[in-house]
Amino acid sequence: MELQILFLLIFLINLTCVVSELSLRFVIIVEKHDTDLPQQLERALKLAEENTPGVTVSDDVILLDRQFEEESHRQLCSFISKGVSIIIDLSWSPWEAAEELSSSAGVPLVRTVLGSQQLVGGINSYLESRNATDAAFLVENESDVDRSLYSLLGRSAVRVWVHAGLTRDTATALRSMRPQPSLHVIVGNSAFVTATYRRAVKEKLVKRNYTWNLVLTDYEKIDTSMLVLPAVVLQADPAECCRLLNMRDCTCNLTAQKTEYIINNLIQYSVDALVKVDADVMTIDCDNPAGELNATKERLHQLLEDDSMNNETLFYWDEESSSLLLRSRFTLSTYTVEEGLQRAAYWYANEEYHLLPGVELVPLRNYFRIGTSAAVPWSMVKYNPETGEPVLTEEGQPVYEGYCIDLIHKIAESMGFDYEIVTPKSGSFGMRLPNGSWDGIVGDLTTGETDIAVAALTMTAEREEVVDFVAPYFEQTGILIVIRKPIRKTSLFKFMTVLRTEVWLSIVAALLLTGCMIWLLEKYSPYSARNNPDAYPYPCREFTLKESFWFALTSFTPQGGGEAPKALSGRTLVAAYWLFVVLMLATFTANLAAFLTVERMQTPVASLEQLARQSRINYTVVESSTIHQYFINMKFAEDTLYRVWKEITLNATSDQAQYRVWDYPIREQYGHILLAINASGPVPDAATGFQQVNEHSEADFAFIHDSAEIKYEITRNCNLTEVGEVFAEQPYAIAVQQGSRLQEDLSRTLLDLQKERFLEQLSSKYWNETARQECPDADESEGITLESLGGVFIATLFGLGLAMITLAWEVFYYKRKEKNKVQAIDATIEKTEAFAEKKEKLPVKVAESVAKLRKRNKKKNIVKTVTIGDQFKPADKGVSYISVFPRDGYRP
């Protein structure tokens, strides 16, 4: 009996324990790609049972397949029909079927995120605060790619590109991505982040400050020695590791086990919460949900919300998304080589991102790819002045310089962005292809290869259909003609060419004839000074033949010929001769001035019309250029107009009599120009065209090209000159993609640069007229050169030389004449002394005294004069003797 009572007592005790034990049933949703989570969940549930006596926990795991959600939904209905206490959603993004079921049936639903999703959300908050537009995310594996995408899509305003790892192919894809990401984010553990960053440095992707953001999913410190440029580092507070381990102070590394510890704590927290609200297992019919667990759900949510008020809890409750999330503390640091890691922001996962007080981050600079095309002087390849080789960037691309490059740099400085110069792979400025697409700069804009185009790009209606233009930065440019300056044939005696040879000969003949006539008139006129000395008691000019020629010659000078003849006949001749001289001098002076002036002003042609009408000067254009296409289009327009005119004229009725004309009213000059261009042959590039012009020293070759480039070349080459006015003018403008937000910003910046006169400074830099003044004949109005009138100086020097020769002849002739005269006198004296009495010789002492006196006077160069007849004559050499003859002649 007692034994029976004992068994009955044991049975009742066991029955009481079974009835008081709480049973919980978890329905857990995981992605089918997370194959390791079911095992981790099983271990977490067992650990929760061990830590919570009197509670039994069972679970059903649904592997969610996003492509076949209907099958997953049927599986969910099957599991909850067996009984459910709570649904835990561990999928990458909320599953709408589970949310609808929770809402209709009242089943408690708790979401959470695992892995790096919270950190990805944290870095996204930072990027949005920096007004980032796009970013490339590099994560550890494909699962992280999906997690990151699901966490960002629909929640981020940043355009993202996510890829697993970084390889050479990935780096190539990043470089070729259009538009290219302006920011990069590496998400993973410290080992992955370090390896990926170093790979990025090797692939030359790290170029700009603060464009690489490193997000560490573990709690290890980053090795800052690998960072080559300023960067941003985001990491969870290492104290979180100890909290996951339920330890106060620890040194741990949960790189591989972090997810497992999060699951363990989540399951344990959920079990404790369900026990507190006395949750039970209820069966749910998906077809007829009746809200059986609404009360339990409300109590559970209230409990979770109350616990979230305590910042010491490991998890916090997000009512909006029904999520129980890890209460992480994020630390955002900036790194510079000078200062190292500096904390910039520190916030909890349930708070908004904010900077620490007093911290200001360096503004992020936008990054744009700017397209340009080689054109002088707009965008030119820069060459090394020492080696002559092109200057290249680190990537092996040529460095450009020029008007557009300076303008790009100034715009980037004003708007605060970084840029990369890009040249088109095919084409130049942009032409529409037969398939409707575009090549060149315009094509790169339409395909997104570039963001902005700054080049010598003209605004056309066709281009405006596919791109947007900003206000012109260079108002008017067009087509111009360049030709070599004609080389003037210089001659030292060019002034002699003013009059023809027969005129000069006639002048010489007139001079000789006049000289002879003056001599004859002076000799035979009875009223001349020679033949009528009584009428002229004073000394008069004696017009010998030599003196007559001298008078005729000096009459051409401003000094005049001197004293004129006295006879009336001679004066009449001289008056007529002087009139001749005046007219000839005036004619020569006027023709010389006109001749030299016209020579300086001479230009082979002065306009395109004159160039088209002549045949001596050949001309050409660059093949397939816009200038070449311009003449082709104008020729087509002429042909079209002629065809229409012919149809109107030939088909004119009596009502259209005004159209009956015999001559075509429009000149067909462009057809002739195009024929001349084809005959000369278009050149492959502008450099060849300028070279051909420079080689034709006779100014018989012209080059038709862009006016800006021609004016630039003229400032660098003194041999070239422009002809006529600019025609077919069009403005140059900056282009952007259609609908780009940059259009307004660029327009405003250009307006500011115009106010600062920066564009004028650029124009004066590349079209420097001051450099043109350095040319030898830069200013042809300065005057006549020495080469043109050098013959005048040569004639003067010749006259000086001839005068010196004449002087030498005169001295020689005079001495010889005097010597002959002395010899004749000596001979006469000797003959006279033969019949005269012999004189006594002077005493010896007297003779010596006279000789010494002569020597002394000779050394002192004493010049004495003696009176001989009625004249004073020098006696510097002494007087050897004086012969005295009787006035009436010598009488022996």
Short mmCIF file of N, CA, C and O in Angstrom, two decimals, residues 321-392:
data_model
loop_
_atom_site.label_atom_id
_atom_site.label_comp_id
_atom_site.label_asym_id
_atom_site.label_seq_id
_atom_site.Cartn_x
_atom_site.Cartn_y
_atom_site.Cartn_z
N SER A 321 10.81 48.90 -38.31
CA SER A 321 11.13 47.72 -39.13
C SER A 321 10.96 46.40 -38.39
O SER A 321 11.28 45.35 -38.94
N SER A 322 10.44 46.47 -37.13
CA SER A 322 10.27 45.25 -36.30
C SER A 322 11.57 44.48 -36.23
O SER A 322 11.62 43.26 -36.42
N SER A 323 12.63 45.21 -35.94
CA SER A 323 13.95 44.60 -35.94
C SER A 323 14.59 44.71 -34.57
O SER A 323 14.45 45.73 -33.88
N LEU A 324 15.25 43.65 -34.21
CA LEU A 324 16.03 43.62 -32.98
C LEU A 324 17.49 43.63 -33.41
O LEU A 324 18.03 42.62 -33.87
N LEU A 325 18.12 44.78 -33.28
CA LEU A 325 19.43 44.99 -33.87
C LEU A 325 20.49 45.15 -32.81
O LEU A 325 20.22 45.57 -31.69
N LEU A 326 21.71 44.82 -33.19
CA LEU A 326 22.85 44.93 -32.29
C LEU A 326 23.13 46.41 -32.02
O LEU A 326 23.19 47.22 -32.94
N ARG A 327 23.27 46.74 -30.74
CA ARG A 327 23.53 48.13 -30.37
C ARG A 327 25.03 48.41 -30.53
O ARG A 327 25.79 48.49 -29.56
N SER A 328 25.44 48.58 -31.76
CA SER A 328 26.86 48.83 -32.05
C SER A 328 27.18 50.31 -31.88
O SER A 328 26.32 51.18 -32.07
N ARG A 329 28.43 50.57 -31.57
CA ARG A 329 28.94 51.93 -31.52
C ARG A 329 30.01 52.06 -32.61
O ARG A 329 31.00 51.34 -32.61
N PHE A 330 29.75 52.99 -33.54
CA PHE A 330 30.63 53.17 -34.69
C PHE A 330 31.63 54.28 -34.41
O PHE A 330 31.30 55.33 -33.86
N THR A 331 32.86 54.04 -34.84
CA THR A 331 33.93 55.03 -34.73
C THR A 331 34.44 55.33 -36.14
O THR A 331 34.94 54.45 -36.83
N LEU A 332 34.27 56.58 -36.54
CA LEU A 332 34.75 57.02 -37.85
C LEU A 332 35.98 57.89 -37.65
O LEU A 332 35.93 58.88 -36.91
N SER A 333 37.07 57.50 -38.29
CA SER A 333 38.35 58.21 -38.13
C SER A 333 38.87 58.63 -39.49
O SER A 333 38.61 57.98 -40.52
N THR A 334 39.59 59.72 -39.50
CA THR A 334 40.26 60.19 -40.71
C THR A 334 41.76 60.01 -40.54
O THR A 334 42.30 60.17 -39.45
N TYR A 335 42.41 59.67 -41.63
CA TYR A 335 43.85 59.42 -41.58
C TYR A 335 44.57 60.38 -42.51
O TYR A 335 44.18 60.58 -43.67
N THR A 336 45.62 61.00 -41.98
CA THR A 336 46.57 61.77 -42.79
C THR A 336 47.97 61.35 -42.40
O THR A 336 48.21 60.85 -41.29
N VAL A 337 48.88 61.52 -43.31
CA VAL A 337 50.27 61.13 -43.04
C VAL A 337 50.84 61.94 -41.88
O VAL A 337 51.59 61.43 -41.06
N GLU A 338 50.44 63.20 -41.78
CA GLU A 338 51.00 64.07 -40.74
C GLU A 338 50.42 63.77 -39.36
O GLU A 338 51.15 63.74 -38.37
N GLU A 339 49.10 63.55 -39.29
CA GLU A 339 48.44 63.42 -37.99
C GLU A 339 48.03 62.00 -37.64
O GLU A 339 47.64 61.74 -36.50
N GLY A 340 48.11 61.08 -38.56
CA GLY A 340 47.69 59.71 -38.28
C GLY A 340 46.18 59.61 -38.19
O GLY A 340 45.43 60.40 -38.78
N LEU A 341 45.68 58.62 -37.43
CA LEU A 341 44.24 58.43 -37.25
C LEU A 341 43.70 59.44 -36.25
O LEU A 341 44.21 59.56 -35.14
N GLN A 342 42.67 60.15 -36.66
CA GLN A 342 42.01 61.12 -35.80
C GLN A 342 40.52 60.83 -35.79
O GLN A 342 39.89 60.77 -36.85
N ARG A 343 39.95 60.63 -34.56
CA ARG A 343 38.52 60.32 -34.47
C ARG A 343 37.72 61.54 -34.89
O ARG A 343 37.93 62.65 -34.40
N ALA A 344 36.75 61.30 -35.79
CA ALA A 344 35.92 62.38 -36.31
C ALA A 344 34.46 62.23 -35.91
O ALA A 344 33.76 63.23 -35.75
N ALA A 345 33.99 61.00 -35.74
CA ALA A 345 32.58 60.78 -35.39
C ALA A 345 32.48 59.54 -34.51
O ALA A 345 33.27 58.59 -34.63
N TYR A 346 31.46 59.55 -33.62
CA TYR A 346 31.26 58.44 -32.68
C TYR A 346 29.77 58.40 -32.36
O TYR A 346 29.25 59.32 -31.74
N TRP A 347 29.08 57.36 -32.80
CA TRP A 347 27.64 57.31 -32.62
C TRP A 347 27.17 55.85 -32.52
O TRP A 347 27.86 54.93 -32.96
N TYR A 348 25.98 55.67 -31.88
CA TYR A 348 25.36 54.35 -31.75
C TYR A 348 24.57 54.02 -33.01
O TYR A 348 24.16 54.91 -33.77
N ALA A 349 24.34 52.74 -33.20
CA ALA A 349 23.60 52.30 -34.39
C ALA A 349 22.18 52.82 -34.39
O ALA A 349 21.58 52.97 -35.47
N ASN A 350 21.60 53.07 -33.21
CA ASN A 350 20.23 53.59 -33.15
C ASN A 350 20.17 55.11 -33.14
O ASN A 350 19.13 55.70 -32.86
N GLU A 351 21.31 55.76 -33.44
CA GLU A 351 21.36 57.21 -33.51
C GLU A 351 21.70 57.67 -34.92
O GLU A 351 22.16 56.88 -35.76
N GLU A 352 21.50 58.95 -35.16
CA GLU A 352 21.87 59.52 -36.45
C GLU A 352 23.37 59.81 -36.46
O GLU A 352 23.96 60.13 -35.43
N TYR A 353 23.94 59.70 -37.66
CA TYR A 353 25.36 60.01 -37.81
C TYR A 353 25.61 61.49 -37.51
O TYR A 353 24.87 62.37 -37.95
N HIS A 354 26.64 61.76 -36.72
CA HIS A 354 26.99 63.14 -36.42
C HIS A 354 28.47 63.20 -36.07
O HIS A 354 29.05 62.24 -35.56
N LEU A 355 29.07 64.33 -36.38
CA LEU A 355 30.48 64.53 -36.08
C LEU A 355 30.65 64.92 -34.62
O LEU A 355 29.73 65.42 -33.97
N LEU A 356 31.84 64.69 -34.13
CA LEU A 356 32.17 65.13 -32.78
C LEU A 356 32.24 66.66 -32.74
O LEU A 356 32.52 67.30 -33.76
N PRO A 357 31.96 67.26 -31.59
CA PRO A 357 32.02 68.73 -31.50
C PRO A 357 33.39 69.26 -31.88
O PRO A 357 34.42 68.73 -31.46
N GLY A 358 33.38 70.31 -32.71
CA GLY A 358 34.63 70.95 -33.10
C GLY A 358 35.36 70.29 -34.26
O GLY A 358 36.43 70.75 -34.65
N VAL A 359 34.79 69.23 -34.80
CA VAL A 359 35.43 68.52 -35.91
C VAL A 359 34.84 69.00 -37.23
O VAL A 359 33.62 69.05 -37.39
N GLU A 360 35.69 69.35 -38.16
CA GLU A 360 35.28 69.71 -39.51
C GLU A 360 36.08 68.88 -40.50
O GLU A 360 37.30 68.88 -40.48
N LEU A 361 35.36 68.17 -41.34
CA LEU A 361 36.02 67.34 -42.33
C LEU A 361 36.40 68.15 -43.56
O LEU A 361 35.74 69.13 -43.91
N VAL A 362 37.48 67.73 -44.19
CA VAL A 362 37.90 68.37 -45.44
C VAL A 362 36.84 68.08 -46.50
O VAL A 362 36.44 66.94 -46.68
N PRO A 363 36.34 69.11 -47.18
CA PRO A 363 35.29 68.87 -48.18
C PRO A 363 35.75 67.89 -49.26
O PRO A 363 36.88 67.95 -49.73
N LEU A 364 34.85 66.98 -49.58
CA LEU A 364 35.15 66.04 -50.65
C LEU A 364 35.05 66.75 -52.00
O LEU A 364 34.12 67.50 -52.25
N ARG A 365 36.00 66.50 -52.85
CA ARG A 365 36.01 67.08 -54.19
C ARG A 365 35.40 66.10 -55.18
O ARG A 365 35.76 64.92 -55.19
N ASN A 366 34.47 66.61 -55.96
CA ASN A 366 33.90 65.77 -57.00
C ASN A 366 34.97 65.42 -58.03
O ASN A 366 36.00 66.09 -58.14
N TYR A 367 34.69 64.39 -58.78
CA TYR A 367 35.65 63.91 -59.78
C TYR A 367 34.93 63.78 -61.12
O TYR A 367 33.89 63.11 -61.22
N PHE A 368 35.48 64.43 -62.13
CA PHE A 368 34.87 64.40 -63.46
C PHE A 368 35.92 64.04 -64.50
O PHE A 368 37.09 64.39 -64.38
N ARG A 369 35.44 63.37 -65.51
CA ARG A 369 36.26 63.08 -66.69
C ARG A 369 35.91 64.12 -67.75
O ARG A 369 34.76 64.23 -68.16
N ILE A 370 36.92 64.88 -68.16
CA ILE A 370 36.70 65.99 -69.07
C ILE A 370 37.31 65.63 -70.42
O ILE A 370 38.50 65.32 -70.52
N GLY A 371 36.48 65.67 -71.44
CA GLY A 371 36.94 65.32 -72.78
C GLY A 371 37.46 66.53 -73.54
O GLY A 371 36.95 67.64 -73.41
N THR A 372 38.50 66.30 -74.31
CA THR A 372 39.05 67.34 -75.17
C THR A 372 39.66 66.67 -76.38
O THR A 372 39.85 65.44 -76.40
N SER A 373 39.98 67.44 -77.39
CA SER A 373 40.58 66.92 -78.61
C SER A 373 41.70 67.85 -79.03
O SER A 373 41.61 69.07 -78.85
N ALA A 374 42.76 67.27 -79.57
CA ALA A 374 43.94 68.05 -79.92
C ALA A 374 43.60 69.11 -80.96
O ALA A 374 43.04 68.81 -82.01
N ALA A 375 43.93 70.35 -80.63
CA ALA A 375 43.74 71.47 -81.55
C ALA A 375 44.62 72.61 -81.07
O ALA A 375 44.75 72.85 -79.86
N VAL A 376 45.24 73.30 -81.99
CA VAL A 376 46.14 74.41 -81.67
C VAL A 376 45.33 75.71 -81.70
O VAL A 376 44.59 75.96 -82.65
N PRO A 377 45.44 76.56 -80.67
CA PRO A 377 46.21 76.39 -79.42
C PRO A 377 45.34 75.94 -78.27
O PRO A 377 45.62 76.24 -77.12
N TRP A 378 44.25 75.27 -78.54
CA TRP A 378 43.27 74.94 -77.51
C TRP A 378 43.76 73.80 -76.61
O TRP A 378 43.79 73.93 -75.40
N SER A 379 44.14 72.68 -77.23
CA SER A 379 44.61 71.52 -76.46
C SER A 379 45.79 70.92 -77.22
O SER A 379 45.59 70.29 -78.27
N MET A 380 46.98 71.12 -76.69
CA MET A 380 48.19 70.67 -77.38
C MET A 380 48.99 69.75 -76.47
O MET A 380 49.04 69.94 -75.26
N VAL A 381 49.60 68.72 -77.07
CA VAL A 381 50.45 67.81 -76.32
C VAL A 381 51.68 68.58 -75.85
O VAL A 381 52.32 69.30 -76.62
N LYS A 382 52.00 68.45 -74.58
CA LYS A 382 53.13 69.14 -74.00
C LYS A 382 54.41 68.35 -74.26
O LYS A 382 54.45 67.14 -74.08
N TYR A 383 55.45 69.05 -74.68
CA TYR A 383 56.73 68.42 -74.98
C TYR A 383 57.80 68.92 -74.02
O TYR A 383 57.76 70.06 -73.57
N ASN A 384 58.74 68.01 -73.75
CA ASN A 384 59.87 68.36 -72.89
C ASN A 384 60.80 69.29 -73.67
O ASN A 384 61.28 68.93 -74.75
N PRO A 385 61.06 70.50 -73.18
CA PRO A 385 61.89 71.44 -73.95
C PRO A 385 63.32 70.97 -74.15
O PRO A 385 63.98 71.39 -75.10
N GLU A 386 63.82 70.08 -73.29
CA GLU A 386 65.20 69.61 -73.41
C GLU A 386 65.32 68.44 -74.36
O GLU A 386 66.21 68.41 -75.21
N THR A 387 64.43 67.43 -74.20
CA THR A 387 64.53 66.23 -75.02
C THR A 387 63.64 66.27 -76.25
O THR A 387 63.87 65.53 -77.21
N GLY A 388 62.60 67.10 -76.22
CA GLY A 388 61.68 67.13 -77.34
C GLY A 388 60.67 66.01 -77.34
O GLY A 388 59.87 65.88 -78.28
N GLU A 389 60.67 65.19 -76.29
CA GLU A 389 59.73 64.07 -76.20
C GLU A 389 58.45 64.52 -75.49
O GLU A 389 58.47 65.43 -74.66
N PRO A 390 57.31 63.87 -75.81
CA PRO A 390 56.05 64.23 -75.13
C PRO A 390 56.13 63.91 -73.64
O PRO A 390 56.71 62.91 -73.23
N VAL A 391 55.54 64.78 -72.83
CA VAL A 391 55.47 64.56 -71.39
C VAL A 391 54.28 63.64 -71.11
O VAL A 391 53.17 63.87 -71.60
N LEU A 392 54.51 62.56 -70.33
CA LEU A 392 53.50 61.55 -70.07
C LEU A 392 53.14 61.52 -68.59
O LEU A 392 53.94 61.89 -67.72
#
